[in-house]
Amino acid sequence: MIPAEQVLAELKEMRAHDLPTHGGRTMAYVYDSGLAGLDELGAAAHALASSANGLDPTAFPSLLRMENEVVATAAKLLNGGFGQVTSGGTESCMLAVLAARKARPDIEHPSIVIPVTAHAAFHKAAHYFNIRTIAVPVTDGFVADPEAMRAAIDDTTVLVVASAPSYAHGVIDPVEEIAAAAADRGVRCHVDACIGGWVLPYFAQLGVRFKPFDFTVAGVTSISVDLHKYAYCPKGTSVLLHADASLRRSQYFASAEWPGYTMLNSTMQSTRSGGPIAAAWAVLRHVGEDGYLELASKTLAAVRELRAGIEQIDGLRILGDPASTLFSIASPDIDLFGLADQMRTRGWFVQPQFAFQNSPANLHLTVTAANRGNEQLFLSDLRDSASAAVPAEISVDALKGLDAATLTSDQFDTLLSAVDMSKGMAAVNTLLAAAPADLRERLLIEFLGRMYS
Ligand SMILES: Cc1ncc(COP(=O)(O)O)c(C=O)c1O
């Protein structure tokens, strides 16, 4: 056997090459509270329960109790709901779609109505469950257009979606109008508060004004909120809440069609590690409402300082009027993919987002409590990066003749050999940005296949 210390040393060495998950320098993917000891608490709680199996709550009553307590905390924050802990935002959104679809077996070819800014998790749900997606264009401010959504609802609609806020632009959709349009047609309405659900209620307590999005809004039938985002829990936990327990039933699965153990699942997983549930329970219990209010206050201060600073940098602008903790930065003349690489060399990760309908290419920032105190450092590096940004040395002619339906491995290899990723990601992003959506999806899937052995 290889000694445990050696294995851990190897793991640490590998992790040293990842993006940092602390300090606020990675402004997507990770959420850092900046609180000393919080990760250690989550990890210790995870270790205490990771071998327990949530598959059978009668066998592991501790997990049942912790899950009920976590869900109750979420329900208190969002003014209602009966729910489940899931593995993440995508699973919560997919389960909301599944529950809505299963509740309407009478509809042969079901569809969901979403704003184009809804998270891609809804496209994934549609892909997995063979449901059509009706994606409705948004306003110039990137918020959902409730009248256009109302018009898109028809007899095949099983679910209407709104975001609070959307990931891409951080804006909150008009949930009251969208939920009313859904209710008028007897259709469920899901509010995707995966990223905002644990911070917006605290922002409201701090005096920030925005339109309501929770269960106080008539017609809202489910809400997703991720614990591994602004509840600062270890990765692997989200909550899906339904307005009442009867709406949740169609999300559950039981099978008596085999000779094995009793198969009864509340989520997509069957065996469910107790680790993430225990970790989330411990973090929520430790931080508490006063702790989350304090974290939200730091985050709000960072958001305000960053926004004001970005708006003063020549050539950069913020898209829409973000109400939460996320920004997207666009520019008419600066090469944003080059800018992202420049930021990377200065130790920051900002996330490129491609142009889509009325949304131009932009850089996404997720602001967390850990950004408080380093705003000016970020802004000065952003200013320098904007001056230094140059377009990647690549011609989009490399895409000529490539077709999503017929792309061969050889063609993909030729394309891949044209980019030198050691120089940064700008060349890759420039090519992907120039590819039509179907080709881009195909290229990404080819690339994924090359990465995994
Ligand atoms: C609004 C929204 N919905 C869904 C998701 C998907 O969450 P996850 O990455 O946890 O699956 C995200 C992730 O950022 C999100 O911001």
Coordinates of C-alpha atoms and ligand atoms in Angstrom, one line a residue:
M1 CA 0.0 0.0 0.0
I2 CA 1.1 3.6 -0.6
P3 CA 1.2 5.4 2.7
A4 CA -1.7 7.7 3.3
E5 CA 0.5 10.8 3.8
Q6 CA 2.2 10.2 0.5
V7 CA -1.2 10.0 -1.3
L8 CA -2.3 13.2 0.3
A9 CA 0.9 14.9 -0.6
E10 CA 0.3 13.9 -4.2
L11 CA -3.2 15.2 -4.1
K12 CA -2.0 18.5 -2.6
E13 CA 0.6 18.8 -5.4
M14 CA -2.1 18.3 -8.1
R15 CA -4.4 20.8 -6.4
A16 CA -1.7 23.4 -6.4
H17 CA -2.2 23.7 -10.2
D18 CA -5.9 24.4 -10.0
L19 CA -7.5 27.9 -9.8
P20 CA -7.5 29.2 -6.2
T21 CA -10.8 28.6 -4.4
H22 CA -10.1 31.1 -1.8
G23 CA -9.2 34.8 -1.7
G24 CA -11.8 36.0 -4.3
R25 CA -9.5 35.8 -7.3
T26 CA -11.5 33.1 -9.1
M27 CA -14.7 35.0 -10.1
A28 CA -16.8 32.1 -11.3
Y29 CA -17.2 28.4 -10.2
V30 CA -16.3 29.0 -6.6
Y31 CA -17.8 30.8 -3.6
D32 CA -15.6 31.9 -0.8
S33 CA -17.0 33.3 2.4
G34 CA -13.6 34.4 3.6
L35 CA -14.6 33.0 7.0
A36 CA -11.7 31.2 8.8
G37 CA -12.5 27.6 9.6
L38 CA -15.7 27.3 7.5
D39 CA -14.2 24.9 5.0
E40 CA -12.7 22.8 7.7
L41 CA -16.1 22.6 9.5
G42 CA -17.7 21.5 6.2
A43 CA -15.0 19.0 5.6
A44 CA -15.2 17.5 9.1
A45 CA -19.0 17.2 8.9
H46 CA -18.6 15.6 5.5
A47 CA -16.2 13.1 6.8
L48 CA -18.5 12.1 9.7
A49 CA -21.4 11.2 7.3
S50 CA -19.9 10.4 3.9
S51 CA -20.2 6.7 4.4
A52 CA -23.9 6.9 5.3
N53 CA -26.4 6.4 2.6
G54 CA -29.4 8.7 2.1
L55 CA -30.9 6.0 -0.1
D56 CA -32.8 4.7 2.9
P57 CA -33.8 7.4 5.4
T58 CA -35.2 4.8 7.8
A59 CA -31.7 3.3 8.1
F60 CA -29.9 6.6 8.5
P61 CA -32.3 8.8 10.5
S62 CA -29.5 11.4 11.1
L63 CA -29.5 12.1 7.4
L64 CA -33.3 12.4 7.3
R65 CA -33.2 14.8 10.2
M66 CA -30.4 16.9 8.7
E67 CA -32.1 17.1 5.3
N68 CA -35.4 18.2 6.8
E69 CA -33.6 20.8 8.9
V70 CA -31.7 22.2 5.9
V71 CA -34.9 22.3 3.8
A72 CA -36.7 24.0 6.6
T73 CA -34.0 26.7 6.7
A74 CA -34.4 27.2 3.0
A75 CA -38.2 27.3 3.3
K76 CA -37.9 30.0 6.0
L77 CA -35.7 32.1 3.8
L78 CA -37.9 31.8 0.8
N79 CA -41.3 32.0 2.6
G80 CA -42.5 28.5 2.1
G81 CA -42.1 25.2 0.3
F82 CA -41.6 21.5 0.8
G83 CA -38.4 20.1 -0.6
Q84 CA -35.4 18.0 -1.0
V85 CA -31.7 18.4 -0.9
T86 CA -30.2 17.7 -4.4
S87 CA -26.7 17.4 -5.7
G88 CA -26.6 20.9 -7.2
G89 CA -28.5 23.5 -9.2
T90 CA -28.7 21.5 -12.4
E91 CA -30.3 18.6 -10.6
S92 CA -32.8 20.9 -8.8
C93 CA -33.8 22.6 -12.1
M94 CA -34.0 19.2 -13.9
L95 CA -36.2 17.8 -11.1
A96 CA -38.5 20.8 -11.3
V97 CA -38.9 20.1 -15.0
L98 CA -39.4 16.4 -14.5
A99 CA -42.0 16.9 -11.7
A100 CA -43.9 19.2 -14.0
R101 CA -43.7 16.9 -16.9
K102 CA -44.7 13.8 -14.9
A103 CA -47.7 15.6 -13.5
R104 CA -49.1 16.0 -17.0
P105 CA -49.1 12.5 -18.6
D106 CA -52.0 13.7 -20.7
I107 CA -49.7 16.0 -22.8
E108 CA -48.1 13.9 -25.5
H109 CA -45.4 16.4 -26.6
P110 CA -44.7 18.6 -23.6
S111 CA -42.8 21.9 -23.7
I112 CA -41.3 24.4 -21.3
V113 CA -41.4 28.2 -21.7
I114 CA -38.2 29.9 -20.6
P115 CA -36.5 33.2 -21.2
V116 CA -33.4 32.8 -23.4
T117 CA -31.4 33.9 -20.4
A118 CA -32.5 30.9 -18.3
H119 CA -29.7 28.7 -17.2
A120 CA -28.7 26.0 -19.7
A121 CA -29.8 23.4 -17.1
F122 CA -33.3 23.8 -18.6
H123 CA -32.0 22.9 -22.0
K124 CA -30.3 19.9 -20.4
A125 CA -33.6 18.9 -18.8
A126 CA -35.4 19.2 -22.1
H127 CA -32.6 17.1 -23.7
Y128 CA -32.8 14.4 -21.1
F129 CA -36.6 14.2 -20.8
N130 CA -37.4 14.7 -24.4
I131 CA -39.3 18.0 -23.9
R132 CA -39.4 20.9 -26.3
T133 CA -37.9 24.2 -25.1
I134 CA -39.6 27.4 -26.1
A135 CA -36.9 30.1 -25.4
V136 CA -38.4 33.6 -25.5
P137 CA -36.2 36.6 -26.3
V138 CA -35.5 39.1 -23.5
T139 CA -35.7 42.9 -23.3
D140 CA -32.8 45.2 -23.9
G141 CA -32.0 45.1 -20.2
F142 CA -31.8 41.2 -20.5
V143 CA -34.8 40.6 -18.3
A144 CA -37.6 38.2 -19.3
D145 CA -40.4 39.8 -21.2
P146 CA -43.6 38.6 -19.4
E147 CA -46.0 39.4 -22.3
A148 CA -43.9 37.5 -24.8
M149 CA -43.7 34.6 -22.3
R150 CA -47.5 34.7 -21.8
A151 CA -47.9 34.5 -25.5
A152 CA -45.6 31.5 -25.8
I153 CA -47.6 29.4 -23.3
D154 CA -49.8 26.9 -25.1
D155 CA -51.6 23.6 -24.4
T156 CA -48.3 21.7 -24.4
T157 CA -46.7 23.9 -21.8
V158 CA -45.9 22.0 -18.5
L159 CA -43.6 24.6 -16.9
V160 CA -42.7 28.3 -17.2
V161 CA -39.4 29.5 -15.8
A162 CA -38.1 32.8 -14.4
S163 CA -34.6 33.5 -13.0
A164 CA -33.8 35.4 -9.7
P165 CA -31.3 36.4 -11.0
S166 CA -30.1 35.0 -14.3
Y167 CA -26.5 33.8 -14.3
A168 CA -25.4 35.6 -17.5
H169 CA -26.4 39.1 -16.5
G170 CA -27.4 39.0 -12.8
V171 CA -30.8 40.6 -13.5
I172 CA -34.0 39.5 -11.8
D173 CA -36.9 38.5 -14.0
P174 CA -40.4 40.0 -13.4
V175 CA -41.6 36.9 -11.4
E176 CA -45.0 38.3 -10.5
E177 CA -46.1 38.8 -14.1
I178 CA -44.6 35.5 -15.3
A179 CA -46.1 33.4 -12.5
A180 CA -49.5 35.1 -13.1
A181 CA -49.3 34.2 -16.8
A182 CA -48.5 30.6 -15.9
A183 CA -51.2 30.4 -13.3
D184 CA -53.8 31.8 -15.7
R185 CA -53.1 28.7 -17.9
G186 CA -53.0 26.3 -15.0
V187 CA -49.2 25.8 -15.6
R188 CA -46.5 25.4 -13.0
C189 CA -43.9 28.2 -12.6
H190 CA -40.4 27.5 -11.4
V191 CA -38.2 30.3 -10.1
D192 CA -34.5 29.5 -10.6
A193 CA -33.0 31.2 -7.6
C194 CA -30.0 28.8 -7.6
I195 CA -27.5 31.6 -7.4
G196 CA -29.6 34.4 -5.8
G197 CA -31.8 32.6 -3.4
W198 CA -29.4 32.6 -0.4
V199 CA -28.2 36.2 -0.8
L200 CA -31.1 38.2 -2.1
P201 CA -33.3 37.8 1.0
Y202 CA -30.3 39.2 3.0
F203 CA -29.8 42.0 0.5
A204 CA -33.5 42.9 1.1
Q205 CA -32.8 43.1 4.9
L206 CA -29.9 45.5 4.0
G207 CA -32.3 47.8 2.2
V208 CA -31.8 46.7 -1.4
R209 CA -35.0 47.0 -3.3
F210 CA -36.1 44.5 -6.0
K211 CA -39.3 42.8 -7.0
P212 CA -40.4 39.7 -5.1
F213 CA -39.5 36.3 -6.4
D214 CA -40.2 33.8 -3.6
F215 CA -43.3 31.9 -2.5
T216 CA -45.1 35.1 -1.5
V217 CA -45.7 35.6 -5.2
A218 CA -48.9 34.0 -6.3
G219 CA -48.4 31.3 -9.0
V220 CA -44.8 30.3 -8.0
T221 CA -44.9 26.6 -7.7
S222 CA -41.2 25.7 -7.2
I223 CA -37.9 27.4 -6.4
S224 CA -34.4 26.1 -6.6
V225 CA -31.6 27.5 -4.3
D226 CA -28.1 26.2 -4.2
L227 CA -26.3 25.8 -0.9
H228 CA -22.9 25.4 -2.6
K229 CA -23.2 29.0 -3.9
Y230 CA -24.1 31.8 -1.5
A231 CA -24.7 29.5 1.5
Y232 CA -21.0 28.8 1.1
C233 CA -21.4 25.1 1.7
P234 CA -19.0 22.5 0.2
K235 CA -19.9 21.5 -3.4
G236 CA -22.7 19.1 -3.9
T237 CA -25.9 20.6 -2.4
S238 CA -28.9 22.5 -3.6
V239 CA -32.5 22.6 -2.4
L240 CA -35.5 22.2 -4.6
L241 CA -38.7 23.5 -2.9
H242 CA -42.3 22.9 -4.1
A243 CA -45.0 25.2 -3.0
D244 CA -46.9 22.3 -1.5
A245 CA -46.1 18.7 -0.9
S246 CA -48.6 17.4 -3.5
L247 CA -46.6 19.1 -6.3
R248 CA -43.5 17.2 -5.1
R249 CA -45.0 13.8 -5.5
S250 CA -44.4 13.5 -9.3
Q251 CA -40.6 14.1 -8.6
Y252 CA -40.4 10.9 -6.5
F253 CA -39.7 7.5 -8.0
A254 CA -40.5 4.1 -6.6
S255 CA -40.1 0.8 -8.4
A256 CA -41.5 -2.6 -7.4
E257 CA -40.4 -4.0 -10.8
W258 CA -37.4 -6.0 -9.7
P259 CA -36.4 -8.6 -7.2
G260 CA -34.0 -6.4 -5.2
Y261 CA -34.3 -4.0 -2.3
T262 CA -37.0 -1.4 -2.0
M263 CA -36.3 1.2 -4.6
L264 CA -37.6 4.6 -3.5
N265 CA -35.8 7.8 -4.5
S266 CA -36.5 11.5 -3.8
T267 CA -34.0 12.8 -6.3
M268 CA -32.1 11.6 -9.4
Q269 CA -29.5 9.8 -7.3
S270 CA -30.3 6.5 -5.6
T271 CA -27.3 6.0 -3.3
R272 CA -26.8 9.5 -1.8
S273 CA -23.7 10.2 0.2
G274 CA -24.5 11.7 3.6
G275 CA -21.4 13.8 3.2
P276 CA -22.8 16.8 1.4
I277 CA -26.0 16.9 3.5
A278 CA -24.1 16.8 6.7
A279 CA -21.6 19.4 5.5
A280 CA -24.4 21.8 4.5
W281 CA -26.2 21.2 7.7
A282 CA -23.1 22.0 9.8
V283 CA -22.3 25.1 7.8
L284 CA -25.8 26.5 7.9
R285 CA -26.0 25.8 11.6
H286 CA -22.7 27.5 12.3
V287 CA -23.1 30.6 10.2
G288 CA -26.8 31.2 11.0
E289 CA -28.9 34.1 10.0
D290 CA -26.7 36.7 11.6
G291 CA -23.7 35.3 9.9
Y292 CA -25.3 35.2 6.4
L293 CA -26.5 38.8 6.9
E294 CA -22.9 39.8 7.7
L295 CA -21.6 37.9 4.6
A296 CA -24.3 39.5 2.4
S297 CA -23.3 43.0 3.8
K298 CA -19.6 42.4 2.8
T299 CA -20.7 41.1 -0.6
L300 CA -23.0 44.1 -1.2
A301 CA -20.2 46.5 -0.3
A302 CA -17.8 44.7 -2.8
V303 CA -20.5 44.7 -5.5
R304 CA -21.1 48.4 -5.2
E305 CA -17.4 49.3 -5.2
L306 CA -16.6 47.0 -8.1
R307 CA -19.5 48.2 -10.2
A308 CA -18.7 51.9 -9.6
G309 CA -15.1 51.2 -10.5
I310 CA -15.8 49.2 -13.7
E311 CA -18.1 51.8 -14.9
Q312 CA -15.3 54.3 -14.8
I313 CA -12.9 52.3 -16.9
D314 CA -12.7 53.6 -20.5
G315 CA -14.1 51.2 -23.0
L316 CA -15.9 48.9 -20.5
R317 CA -19.5 48.8 -19.6
I318 CA -21.8 46.6 -17.5
L319 CA -24.6 44.9 -19.3
G320 CA -28.2 45.6 -18.0
D321 CA -28.9 46.7 -14.4
P322 CA -27.7 43.8 -12.3
A323 CA -29.6 43.6 -8.9
S324 CA -27.5 40.9 -7.3
T325 CA -23.9 39.7 -7.0
L326 CA -23.1 39.0 -10.7
F327 CA -21.9 41.3 -13.5
S328 CA -21.2 41.0 -17.1
I329 CA -18.7 43.4 -18.6
A330 CA -18.9 44.2 -22.3
S331 CA -16.8 46.4 -24.6
P332 CA -17.3 47.7 -28.1
D333 CA -13.5 47.8 -28.8
I334 CA -11.4 45.9 -26.3
D335 CA -10.8 42.2 -27.1
L336 CA -12.5 40.6 -24.1
F337 CA -10.9 37.2 -24.6
G338 CA -7.5 38.8 -24.6
L339 CA -8.5 40.8 -21.5
A340 CA -9.5 37.6 -19.7
D341 CA -6.1 36.1 -20.5
Q342 CA -4.4 39.3 -19.3
M343 CA -6.4 39.0 -16.0
R344 CA -5.3 35.4 -15.7
T345 CA -1.6 36.4 -15.9
R346 CA -2.4 38.9 -13.0
G347 CA -3.9 36.1 -11.0
W348 CA -7.6 36.6 -11.6
F349 CA -10.1 34.3 -13.3
V350 CA -13.0 36.1 -15.1
Q351 CA -15.3 34.1 -17.2
P352 CA -15.9 34.7 -21.0
Q353 CA -19.5 34.5 -22.2
F354 CA -20.2 34.4 -25.9
A355 CA -22.6 36.7 -27.8
F356 CA -26.2 35.4 -27.9
Q357 CA -29.1 37.2 -29.5
N358 CA -29.1 40.7 -28.0
S359 CA -26.3 39.9 -25.5
P360 CA -22.8 40.8 -26.8
A361 CA -19.7 38.8 -25.8
N362 CA -18.8 39.7 -22.2
L363 CA -16.9 38.7 -19.1
H364 CA -18.8 37.3 -16.2
L365 CA -17.9 38.1 -12.6
T366 CA -19.4 36.4 -9.5
V367 CA -18.7 38.5 -6.5
T368 CA -18.5 36.9 -3.0
A369 CA -17.8 38.0 0.5
A370 CA -14.1 37.2 -0.1
N371 CA -13.9 40.1 -2.6
R372 CA -14.4 42.6 0.2
G373 CA -11.1 44.4 0.7
N374 CA -9.5 43.6 -2.7
E375 CA -11.8 45.6 -4.9
Q376 CA -9.2 48.3 -5.8
L377 CA -6.6 45.7 -6.6
F378 CA -9.0 44.0 -8.9
L379 CA -10.0 47.3 -10.6
S380 CA -6.4 48.3 -11.1
D381 CA -5.6 44.9 -12.6
L382 CA -8.7 45.2 -14.8
R383 CA -7.6 48.6 -16.0
D384 CA -4.1 47.4 -16.9
S385 CA -5.5 44.3 -18.5
A386 CA -7.9 46.3 -20.6
S387 CA -5.0 48.4 -21.9
A388 CA -2.8 45.4 -22.6
A389 CA -5.5 43.2 -24.2
V390 CA -4.8 42.1 -27.8
P391 CA -6.8 39.8 -30.0
A392 CA -5.5 36.2 -30.3
E393 CA -3.4 35.3 -33.2
I394 CA -5.8 33.0 -34.9
S395 CA -7.9 33.2 -38.0
V396 CA -11.5 32.2 -37.8
D397 CA -11.1 30.9 -41.4
A398 CA -9.9 27.7 -39.6
L399 CA -13.7 27.0 -39.1
K400 CA -14.4 27.2 -42.9
G401 CA -16.0 24.1 -44.2
L402 CA -16.6 22.6 -40.8
D403 CA -20.2 21.4 -40.2
A404 CA -21.7 20.2 -37.0
A405 CA -23.4 17.2 -38.6
T406 CA -20.4 15.9 -40.5
L407 CA -17.3 16.9 -38.4
T408 CA -14.7 14.2 -38.5
S409 CA -12.0 13.4 -35.9
D410 CA -9.3 14.4 -38.4
Q411 CA -11.0 17.8 -39.0
F412 CA -11.2 18.4 -35.2
D413 CA -7.5 17.4 -34.8
T414 CA -6.4 19.9 -37.5
L415 CA -8.4 22.6 -35.8
L416 CA -7.0 21.7 -32.4
S417 CA -3.4 21.8 -33.7
A418 CA -4.0 25.4 -34.8
V419 CA -4.4 26.6 -31.2
D420 CA -1.7 26.9 -28.7
M421 CA -3.5 26.8 -25.3
S422 CA -0.2 27.4 -23.4
K423 CA -0.5 31.0 -24.6
G424 CA -3.9 31.4 -22.9
M425 CA -7.5 30.7 -23.9
A426 CA -8.1 33.7 -26.2
A427 CA -7.6 31.7 -29.4
V428 CA -10.0 28.9 -28.3
N429 CA -12.6 31.5 -27.2
T430 CA -12.2 33.4 -30.5
L431 CA -12.8 30.3 -32.5
L432 CA -15.7 29.1 -30.4
A433 CA -17.3 32.6 -30.5
A434 CA -17.1 32.6 -34.3
A435 CA -18.7 29.1 -34.6
P436 CA -22.5 28.8 -35.1
A437 CA -24.2 27.3 -32.0
D438 CA -24.6 23.8 -33.4
L439 CA -20.9 23.7 -34.5
R440 CA -19.8 25.1 -31.1
E441 CA -21.7 22.4 -29.3
R442 CA -20.1 19.8 -31.5
L443 CA -16.6 21.2 -31.0
L444 CA -17.0 21.3 -27.3
I445 CA -18.2 17.7 -27.1
E446 CA -15.2 16.6 -29.3
F447 CA -12.9 18.5 -27.0
L448 CA -14.4 16.9 -23.9
G449 CA -13.8 13.5 -25.4
R450 CA -10.2 14.3 -26.0
M451 CA -9.7 15.4 -22.4
Y452 CA -11.0 12.3 -20.8
S453 CA -9.0 9.1 -21.3
Ligands
LIG1 C1 -29.3 30.5 -12.1 C2 -28.6 29.2 -12.1 N1 -29.3 28.1 -12.2 C3 -28.7 26.9 -12.3 C4 -27.3 26.8 -12.1 C5 -26.7 25.4 -12.1 O1 -26.1 25.1 -10.9 P1 -25.0 23.9 -10.8 O2 -23.8 24.4 -11.5 O3 -24.9 23.8 -9.3 O4 -25.5 22.7 -11.4 C6 -26.6 27.9 -11.9 C7 -25.1 27.8 -11.8 O5 -24.4 28.8 -11.8 C8 -27.2 29.2 -11.9 O6 -26.5 30.3 -11.7

